Amino acid sequence: MAQIRLENIEKRFGDVVAVRDFNLQVEDKEFVVFLGPSGCGKTTTLRLIAGLEHPNQGDILIDGNRVNDLSPADRDIAFVFQFYALYPHLSVYDNIAFPLKAVKVTKSAIDEQVANVAKILQITDILNRKPSVLSGGEMQRVALGRAMVRQPKVYLLDEPMANLDAKLRIDTRAEIKRLQHEIGATTIYVTHDQIEAMSLADRIAVIHQGLLQQIGTPHEVYNKPKSLFVAGFMGMPTMNLLDAEVTTHEGTTALQLSHTDVRLFLSSEKQTILNNSNSDKSFVFGIRPEHINVSNEPSGEGISANVHLIEPLGSVNILDMILGTNQDTQEPILLRVRTHPSYQVAVGDTIWLDFNVDQMHLFDRDTEQAIW
Ligand code: ATP
């Protein structure tokens, strides 16, 4: 199997810098997901690894060997594109068997391997059909199957489930994860779907505007975002991000949420980190909707707020709470809170909010980097 290393990679298309100063090491057998919004450079980075694009700068190493000058065929990589390319004149069986025939595997071994992946991908009953009569989802699974039978050193999968319906996507996701663990092949998977990324990845690489923002386990990326971008991108609903200022009164430092009466007193540990951060102007305070407790009664440090909107999502309710009004724009300052669906509340009610102090985030507004 294989370790992949990208060193200071840059890729430009004319004036567009698609990938910039990209450094990443994917370990042998690891499952890394490239996650980011459309146009952030995920596919380009994958194509660079495959050898379908060449970097303007930097090196690509597979198992310590520089492969910049190797053709795609010599890199022992299987690539599944979002836009699958099947051979139209071949049956599904022959499309999947194609890479095995090319390396002269026995007929019975081919039969066995094709049957195996067809079962996993639930396409056993269409093995005799031609691609022209398949649905988008079926074609996608045939393309996946063709990559799976090859057992290469590295799998590069570019939104391979983009054309599957929601249920099949969840089933296939579980199969891909199980299979990757079983085969133990180094895999890089591109998606803009954070749920897919969280469920599949050993580590997620969050990319924005060609830059690697953060690489970490799903838990790290979700719970310890290193930048404002990562904080705002991960999570459904997303993290509450509110402008804040630091105030000091009689030796006590607090965080004042802008345009609200909310003042949060900081532990000495958080104060020390803040003092050492060299950030002293504007801040963005962050807290996830699930890290705020609600109650109908005033509590010690609780913040009172009015319910603006209720979104019942079945397993949870999302409440939009009004914390204040921006005097410049007259827009309400809203905070999203997640509650159990059995929690009874009506629009206009006043309730009390308690922030989980261990789950509060602070970002420097200028550098957009996390302070804590
Ligand atoms: P998506 O999720 O929409 O596929 P992506 O994150 O994979 O997006 P890329 O396809 O890597 O993004 O594109 C990164 C940037 O490079 C975009 O601005 C895109 O327009 C540009 N780009 C990609 N390929 C080319 C090309 N062949 N010529 C010119 N510009 C390109």
Short mmCIF file of C-alpha atoms and ligand atoms in Angstrom, two decimals:
data_model
loop_
_atom_site.label_atom_id
_atom_site.label_comp_id
_atom_site.label_asym_id
_atom_site.label_seq_id
_atom_site.Cartn_x
_atom_site.Cartn_y
_atom_site.Cartn_z
CA MET A 1 0.00 0.00 0.00
CA ALA A 2 1.07 3.63 -0.07
CA GLN A 3 1.85 6.85 1.72
CA ILE A 4 1.18 10.07 -0.23
CA ARG A 5 2.98 13.32 0.43
CA LEU A 6 2.28 16.74 -1.05
CA GLU A 7 5.03 19.30 -0.51
CA ASN A 8 4.43 23.02 -1.15
CA ILE A 9 2.13 22.33 -4.08
CA GLU A 10 0.87 25.20 -6.18
CA LYS A 11 -1.34 24.92 -9.24
CA ARG A 12 -2.40 27.86 -11.37
CA PHE A 13 -4.75 28.07 -14.33
CA GLY A 14 -3.87 31.43 -15.90
CA ASP A 15 -4.62 34.00 -13.19
CA VAL A 16 -6.54 31.52 -11.02
CA VAL A 17 -4.53 29.93 -8.21
CA ALA A 18 -6.48 26.69 -7.73
CA VAL A 19 -4.12 25.17 -5.12
CA ARG A 20 -1.69 27.19 -3.01
CA ASP A 21 1.17 26.19 -0.71
CA PHE A 22 -0.46 22.82 -0.05
CA ASN A 23 1.33 20.47 2.36
CA LEU A 24 -0.21 17.17 3.39
CA GLN A 25 0.85 13.65 4.29
CA VAL A 26 -1.68 10.85 3.87
CA GLU A 27 -0.54 7.75 5.72
CA ASP A 28 -0.57 4.22 4.39
CA LYS A 29 -4.12 2.73 4.60
CA GLU A 30 -5.54 6.05 5.73
CA PHE A 31 -8.93 7.40 4.55
CA VAL A 32 -8.64 11.15 4.04
CA VAL A 33 -11.55 13.26 2.85
CA PHE A 34 -11.03 16.58 1.03
CA LEU A 35 -13.92 18.78 2.12
CA GLY A 36 -14.75 22.29 1.00
CA PRO A 37 -17.15 24.42 -1.02
CA SER A 38 -17.39 24.33 -4.80
CA GLY A 39 -14.30 25.72 -6.52
CA CYS A 40 -11.98 25.44 -3.49
CA GLY A 41 -9.48 23.21 -5.31
CA LYS A 42 -10.44 19.69 -4.17
CA THR A 43 -10.65 18.11 -7.63
CA THR A 44 -7.53 19.86 -8.86
CA THR A 45 -5.53 18.51 -5.90
CA LEU A 46 -6.84 15.00 -6.61
CA ARG A 47 -5.97 15.31 -10.31
CA LEU A 48 -2.46 16.44 -9.37
CA ILE A 49 -1.99 13.27 -7.29
CA ALA A 50 -3.35 11.14 -10.14
CA GLY A 51 -0.99 12.79 -12.63
CA LEU A 52 -3.81 14.28 -14.72
CA GLU A 53 -2.51 17.78 -13.90
CA HIS A 54 1.03 18.96 -13.23
CA PRO A 55 1.93 21.33 -10.38
CA ASN A 56 3.54 24.69 -11.16
CA GLN A 57 5.48 24.26 -7.95
CA GLY A 58 6.14 21.59 -5.34
CA ASP A 59 6.55 17.82 -5.20
CA ILE A 60 4.23 14.83 -5.05
CA LEU A 61 5.68 11.73 -3.40
CA ILE A 62 4.24 8.23 -3.22
CA ASP A 63 6.04 6.01 -0.71
CA GLY A 64 8.83 8.57 -0.59
CA ASN A 65 9.39 8.53 -4.37
CA ARG A 66 8.86 11.73 -6.32
CA VAL A 67 6.21 11.00 -8.96
CA ASN A 68 5.88 14.46 -10.58
CA ASP A 69 7.21 13.07 -13.84
CA LEU A 70 5.39 9.70 -13.80
CA SER A 71 2.40 9.20 -16.11
CA PRO A 72 -0.98 8.42 -14.47
CA ALA A 73 -0.69 4.79 -15.59
CA ASP A 74 2.62 4.37 -13.77
CA ARG A 75 1.31 5.64 -10.42
CA ASP A 76 -0.87 2.56 -9.62
CA ILE A 77 -3.83 4.71 -8.69
CA ALA A 78 -7.54 4.10 -9.33
CA PHE A 79 -9.54 7.26 -9.94
CA VAL A 80 -13.36 7.42 -9.82
CA PHE A 81 -14.74 10.66 -11.19
CA GLN A 82 -17.96 12.42 -10.41
CA PHE A 83 -18.66 12.13 -14.13
CA TYR A 84 -18.15 8.44 -14.75
CA ALA A 85 -16.75 7.28 -18.07
CA LEU A 86 -18.02 3.80 -18.88
CA TYR A 87 -17.33 1.91 -22.11
CA PRO A 88 -20.73 2.17 -23.90
CA HIS A 89 -20.28 -0.94 -26.04
CA LEU A 90 -19.40 -3.19 -23.06
CA SER A 91 -21.83 -4.76 -20.59
CA VAL A 92 -21.73 -3.86 -16.92
CA TYR A 93 -19.86 -7.11 -16.25
CA ASP A 94 -17.22 -6.30 -18.88
CA ASN A 95 -16.89 -2.71 -17.70
CA ILE A 96 -16.11 -3.91 -14.19
CA ALA A 97 -13.88 -6.76 -15.40
CA PHE A 98 -11.94 -4.49 -17.78
CA PRO A 99 -9.00 -3.63 -15.47
CA LEU A 100 -8.64 -7.32 -14.51
CA LYS A 101 -8.58 -8.48 -18.15
CA ALA A 102 -5.87 -5.92 -18.83
CA VAL A 103 -3.59 -7.65 -16.28
CA LYS A 104 -4.47 -11.22 -17.35
CA VAL A 105 -6.33 -12.59 -14.34
CA THR A 106 -7.95 -16.06 -14.79
CA LYS A 107 -11.58 -16.22 -15.91
CA SER A 108 -12.77 -17.79 -12.65
CA ALA A 109 -10.94 -15.19 -10.54
CA ILE A 110 -12.52 -12.41 -12.64
CA ASP A 111 -15.97 -13.98 -12.20
CA GLU A 112 -15.48 -14.18 -8.46
CA GLN A 113 -14.22 -10.61 -8.05
CA VAL A 114 -16.89 -9.08 -10.28
CA ALA A 115 -19.61 -11.02 -8.42
CA ASN A 116 -18.17 -9.84 -5.12
CA VAL A 117 -18.20 -6.10 -5.92
CA ALA A 118 -21.55 -6.40 -7.75
CA LYS A 119 -23.08 -7.83 -4.59
CA ILE A 120 -21.63 -5.04 -2.44
CA LEU A 121 -22.89 -2.38 -4.83
CA GLN A 122 -26.26 -4.12 -5.40
CA ILE A 123 -25.87 -4.37 -9.16
CA THR A 124 -25.82 -8.16 -9.58
CA ASP A 125 -29.04 -8.14 -11.61
CA ILE A 126 -27.80 -5.59 -14.15
CA LEU A 127 -24.46 -7.23 -15.00
CA ASN A 128 -25.63 -8.06 -18.54
CA ARG A 129 -26.95 -4.60 -19.37
CA LYS A 130 -25.21 -1.90 -21.40
CA PRO A 131 -24.53 1.55 -19.86
CA SER A 132 -27.03 3.29 -22.17
CA VAL A 133 -29.99 1.71 -20.32
CA LEU A 134 -28.70 2.41 -16.79
CA SER A 135 -29.81 5.17 -14.42
CA GLY A 136 -27.26 7.72 -13.21
CA GLY A 137 -26.99 5.97 -9.86
CA GLU A 138 -26.41 2.58 -11.50
CA MET A 139 -23.71 4.00 -13.78
CA GLN A 140 -22.01 5.55 -10.78
CA ARG A 141 -21.93 2.21 -8.98
CA VAL A 142 -20.49 0.46 -12.05
CA ALA A 143 -17.71 3.07 -12.14
CA LEU A 144 -17.08 2.44 -8.44
CA GLY A 145 -17.04 -1.31 -9.04
CA ARG A 146 -14.45 -0.94 -11.79
CA ALA A 147 -12.14 0.85 -9.39
CA MET A 148 -12.82 -1.60 -6.56
CA VAL A 149 -11.82 -4.77 -8.48
CA ARG A 150 -8.40 -3.38 -9.33
CA GLN A 151 -7.06 -3.19 -5.80
CA PRO A 152 -4.50 -0.49 -6.59
CA LYS A 153 -2.10 1.21 -4.15
CA VAL A 154 -4.27 4.29 -3.92
CA TYR A 155 -7.93 5.13 -4.50
CA LEU A 156 -8.88 8.66 -5.49
CA LEU A 157 -12.63 9.15 -5.40
CA ASP A 158 -14.12 12.42 -6.64
CA GLU A 159 -17.71 12.79 -5.37
CA PRO A 160 -18.39 9.19 -6.37
CA MET A 161 -21.87 9.22 -4.88
CA ALA A 162 -23.04 12.53 -6.34
CA ASN A 163 -25.68 10.81 -8.48
CA LEU A 164 -27.08 8.37 -5.93
CA ASP A 165 -30.38 8.97 -4.17
CA ALA A 166 -30.28 9.76 -0.44
CA LYS A 167 -30.90 6.21 0.83
CA LEU A 168 -28.50 4.52 -1.55
CA ARG A 169 -25.92 7.14 -0.67
CA ILE A 170 -26.08 6.21 3.01
CA ASP A 171 -25.93 2.46 2.25
CA THR A 172 -23.07 2.84 -0.24
CA ARG A 173 -21.23 5.14 2.18
CA ALA A 174 -21.26 2.41 4.81
CA GLU A 175 -20.06 -0.14 2.23
CA ILE A 176 -17.22 2.09 1.03
CA LYS A 177 -16.07 2.57 4.61
CA ARG A 178 -16.22 -1.15 5.40
CA LEU A 179 -14.49 -2.06 2.15
CA GLN A 180 -11.73 0.48 2.61
CA HIS A 181 -10.96 -0.94 6.05
CA GLU A 182 -11.06 -4.48 4.67
CA ILE A 183 -8.79 -3.80 1.68
CA GLY A 184 -6.70 -1.32 3.64
CA ALA A 185 -6.03 0.87 0.59
CA THR A 186 -4.91 4.46 1.02
CA THR A 187 -7.94 6.51 -0.06
CA ILE A 188 -8.58 10.17 -0.77
CA TYR A 189 -12.22 11.07 -1.21
CA VAL A 190 -13.56 14.42 -2.38
CA THR A 191 -16.90 15.79 -1.25
CA HIS A 192 -18.60 19.04 -0.30
CA ASP A 193 -20.98 17.09 1.98
CA GLN A 194 -19.79 17.43 5.56
CA ILE A 195 -21.92 14.53 6.84
CA GLU A 196 -20.30 12.26 4.26
CA ALA A 197 -16.88 13.58 5.28
CA MET A 198 -17.54 13.09 9.01
CA SER A 199 -18.83 9.56 8.56
CA LEU A 200 -16.11 8.30 6.21
CA ALA A 201 -12.86 9.97 7.14
CA ASP A 202 -10.01 8.96 9.40
CA ARG A 203 -8.97 12.58 8.86
CA ILE A 204 -10.70 15.46 7.09
CA ALA A 205 -8.75 18.06 5.12
CA VAL A 206 -10.87 21.23 5.02
CA ILE A 207 -9.95 23.34 1.98
CA HIS A 208 -10.96 26.93 1.18
CA GLN A 209 -9.77 29.03 -1.77
CA GLY A 210 -7.00 26.56 -2.59
CA LEU A 211 -5.62 26.61 0.96
CA LEU A 212 -5.60 23.72 3.41
CA GLN A 213 -7.41 25.25 6.39
CA GLN A 214 -7.21 22.32 8.78
CA ILE A 215 -6.42 18.61 8.78
CA GLY A 216 -7.69 16.49 11.63
CA THR A 217 -10.01 13.73 12.78
CA PRO A 218 -13.71 14.46 12.35
CA HIS A 219 -13.85 15.08 16.11
CA GLU A 220 -10.97 17.61 15.99
CA VAL A 221 -12.28 19.48 12.99
CA TYR A 222 -15.78 19.72 14.48
CA ASN A 223 -14.83 20.48 18.08
CA LYS A 224 -11.58 22.41 17.68
CA PRO A 225 -11.89 24.45 14.48
CA LYS A 226 -8.68 26.35 13.82
CA SER A 227 -10.28 29.08 11.75
CA LEU A 228 -13.50 30.98 11.32
CA PHE A 229 -14.01 29.29 7.98
CA VAL A 230 -13.83 25.76 9.44
CA ALA A 231 -16.08 26.77 12.35
CA GLY A 232 -18.72 28.15 10.00
CA PHE A 233 -18.48 25.31 7.48
CA MET A 234 -18.82 22.29 9.78
CA GLY A 235 -22.11 21.54 11.50
CA MET A 236 -25.80 21.52 10.65
CA PRO A 237 -27.08 23.99 11.75
CA THR A 238 -23.77 25.83 11.76
CA MET A 239 -21.99 27.31 14.77
CA ASN A 240 -23.35 30.64 16.08
CA LEU A 241 -20.73 33.27 15.22
CA LEU A 242 -21.25 36.68 16.83
CA ASP A 243 -19.14 39.83 16.92
CA ALA A 244 -17.66 40.50 20.35
CA GLU A 245 -15.44 42.94 22.23
CA VAL A 246 -13.29 42.39 25.28
CA THR A 247 -14.11 44.58 28.26
CA THR A 248 -12.25 44.95 31.52
CA HIS A 249 -14.02 46.24 34.61
CA GLU A 250 -12.39 46.39 38.06
CA GLY A 251 -9.82 43.82 37.01
CA THR A 252 -12.33 41.38 35.56
CA THR A 253 -12.15 40.56 31.88
CA ALA A 254 -15.35 39.73 30.02
CA LEU A 255 -16.50 39.20 26.49
CA GLN A 256 -19.28 41.55 25.45
CA LEU A 257 -21.36 40.27 22.52
CA SER A 258 -21.86 43.28 20.23
CA HIS A 259 -25.32 44.92 20.14
CA THR A 260 -26.53 42.76 23.03
CA ASP A 261 -26.55 42.86 26.83
CA VAL A 262 -24.72 39.54 26.93
CA ARG A 263 -21.47 39.66 28.86
CA LEU A 264 -19.50 36.46 29.39
CA PHE A 265 -16.93 36.32 32.17
CA LEU A 266 -13.76 34.48 31.26
CA SER A 267 -11.88 31.91 33.32
CA SER A 268 -8.32 32.87 34.20
CA GLU A 269 -7.09 30.20 31.79
CA LYS A 270 -9.03 31.73 28.88
CA GLN A 271 -7.91 35.24 29.89
CA THR A 272 -4.27 34.13 29.78
CA ILE A 273 -4.64 32.62 26.31
CA LEU A 274 -6.38 35.79 25.14
CA ASN A 275 -3.67 38.04 26.62
CA ASN A 276 -0.96 35.98 24.92
CA SER A 277 -2.68 36.02 21.55
CA ASN A 278 -1.74 39.57 20.55
CA SER A 279 -5.35 40.05 19.45
CA ASP A 280 -6.87 43.09 21.02
CA LYS A 281 -9.29 44.58 18.57
CA SER A 282 -12.27 42.74 17.24
CA PHE A 283 -13.32 39.19 17.92
CA VAL A 284 -15.86 36.65 16.83
CA PHE A 285 -17.43 34.52 19.51
CA GLY A 286 -18.62 31.03 18.55
CA ILE A 287 -20.85 28.44 20.17
CA ARG A 288 -22.69 25.50 18.62
CA PRO A 289 -26.50 25.30 18.97
CA GLU A 290 -26.17 22.02 20.91
CA HIS A 291 -23.90 23.62 23.51
CA ILE A 292 -26.55 25.96 24.87
CA ASN A 293 -28.97 24.75 27.54
CA VAL A 294 -32.46 26.21 27.79
CA SER A 295 -34.75 26.63 30.76
CA ASN A 296 -38.07 28.32 31.46
CA GLU A 297 -36.84 29.70 34.79
CA PRO A 298 -34.14 32.30 35.45
CA SER A 299 -30.90 30.56 36.37
CA GLY A 300 -27.65 31.85 37.91
CA GLU A 301 -25.67 32.96 34.83
CA GLY A 302 -28.56 32.44 32.41
CA ILE A 303 -29.22 34.94 29.63
CA SER A 304 -32.83 35.84 28.96
CA ALA A 305 -33.96 36.01 25.34
CA ASN A 306 -37.12 35.90 23.26
CA VAL A 307 -38.01 33.06 20.90
CA HIS A 308 -38.08 34.42 17.33
CA LEU A 309 -38.66 31.23 15.31
CA ILE A 310 -39.11 27.51 15.94
CA GLU A 311 -37.98 24.89 13.41
CA PRO A 312 -39.21 21.41 14.36
CA LEU A 313 -36.86 18.95 12.59
CA GLY A 314 -38.29 15.75 14.07
CA SER A 315 -35.46 14.47 16.26
CA VAL A 316 -34.58 18.01 17.43
CA ASN A 317 -36.04 21.51 17.43
CA ILE A 318 -34.01 24.55 16.42
CA LEU A 319 -34.95 27.81 18.12
CA ASP A 320 -33.86 31.19 16.78
CA MET A 321 -33.46 33.45 19.81
CA ILE A 322 -33.20 37.25 19.69
CA LEU A 323 -30.24 38.56 21.69
CA GLY A 324 -30.47 42.20 20.61
CA THR A 325 -30.69 44.54 17.62
CA ASN A 326 -27.88 45.92 15.51
CA GLN A 327 -28.42 49.68 15.88
CA ASP A 328 -26.74 50.41 12.52
CA THR A 329 -28.72 47.97 10.37
CA GLN A 330 -31.76 47.37 12.63
CA GLU A 331 -31.22 43.65 12.00
CA PRO A 332 -31.89 41.32 14.95
CA ILE A 333 -28.90 39.55 16.51
CA LEU A 334 -29.98 35.91 16.44
CA LEU A 335 -28.68 32.87 18.26
CA ARG A 336 -29.58 29.33 17.23
CA VAL A 337 -30.26 26.83 19.99
CA ARG A 338 -30.93 23.10 19.68
CA THR A 339 -33.54 21.58 22.01
CA HIS A 340 -35.21 18.25 22.56
CA PRO A 341 -38.43 18.10 20.50
CA SER A 342 -40.44 17.59 23.69
CA TYR A 343 -39.36 21.02 24.99
CA GLN A 344 -42.51 23.14 24.88
CA VAL A 345 -42.09 26.77 23.88
CA ALA A 346 -43.89 29.32 21.69
CA VAL A 347 -42.72 32.21 19.51
CA GLY A 348 -42.47 35.34 21.69
CA ASP A 349 -41.80 33.44 24.93
CA THR A 350 -38.89 34.52 27.11
CA ILE A 351 -36.56 31.69 28.11
CA TRP A 352 -33.12 31.47 29.74
CA LEU A 353 -29.96 30.30 28.00
CA ASP A 354 -26.86 28.77 29.57
CA PHE A 355 -23.66 28.52 27.52
CA ASN A 356 -21.45 25.50 28.07
CA VAL A 357 -18.24 27.32 28.98
CA ASP A 358 -16.03 24.44 27.82
CA GLN A 359 -17.49 24.65 24.33
CA MET A 360 -17.06 28.35 23.65
CA HIS A 361 -14.81 29.46 20.77
CA LEU A 362 -13.11 32.77 20.08
CA PHE A 363 -11.62 33.94 16.78
CA ASP A 364 -9.57 36.97 15.81
CA ARG A 365 -11.74 38.89 13.36
CA ASP A 366 -8.73 40.13 11.34
CA THR A 367 -6.70 36.94 11.01
CA GLU A 368 -9.80 34.68 11.25
CA GLN A 369 -7.69 32.25 13.32
CA ALA A 370 -8.93 30.60 16.52
CA ILE A 371 -7.73 31.99 19.86
CA TRP A 372 -9.50 29.26 21.81
P1 ATP B 1 -16.29 21.40 -7.23
O1 ATP B 1 -16.73 20.91 -5.89
O2 ATP B 1 -17.25 22.40 -7.83
O3 ATP B 1 -15.90 20.31 -8.17
P2 ATP B 1 -13.50 21.90 -6.52
O4 ATP B 1 -13.29 22.26 -5.10
O5 ATP B 1 -13.21 20.51 -6.91
O6 ATP B 1 -14.97 22.32 -6.97
P3 ATP B 1 -11.66 22.67 -8.60
O7 ATP B 1 -12.43 21.97 -9.69
O8 ATP B 1 -10.40 22.04 -8.15
O9 ATP B 1 -12.60 22.92 -7.35
O10 ATP B 1 -11.35 24.16 -9.09
C1 ATP B 1 -10.56 25.07 -8.35
C2 ATP B 1 -10.45 26.37 -9.14
O11 ATP B 1 -9.68 26.16 -10.31
C3 ATP B 1 -11.79 26.92 -9.61
O12 ATP B 1 -11.73 28.32 -9.54
C4 ATP B 1 -11.88 26.45 -11.05
O13 ATP B 1 -12.68 27.31 -11.81
C5 ATP B 1 -10.42 26.50 -11.47
N1 ATP B 1 -10.13 25.48 -12.51
C6 ATP B 1 -10.16 24.13 -12.35
N2 ATP B 1 -9.78 23.50 -13.48
C7 ATP B 1 -9.53 24.48 -14.39
C8 ATP B 1 -9.08 24.47 -15.76
N3 ATP B 1 -8.84 23.35 -16.40
N4 ATP B 1 -8.91 25.69 -16.34
C9 ATP B 1 -9.13 26.84 -15.68
N5 ATP B 1 -9.54 26.90 -14.40
C10 ATP B 1 -9.73 25.75 -13.75
#
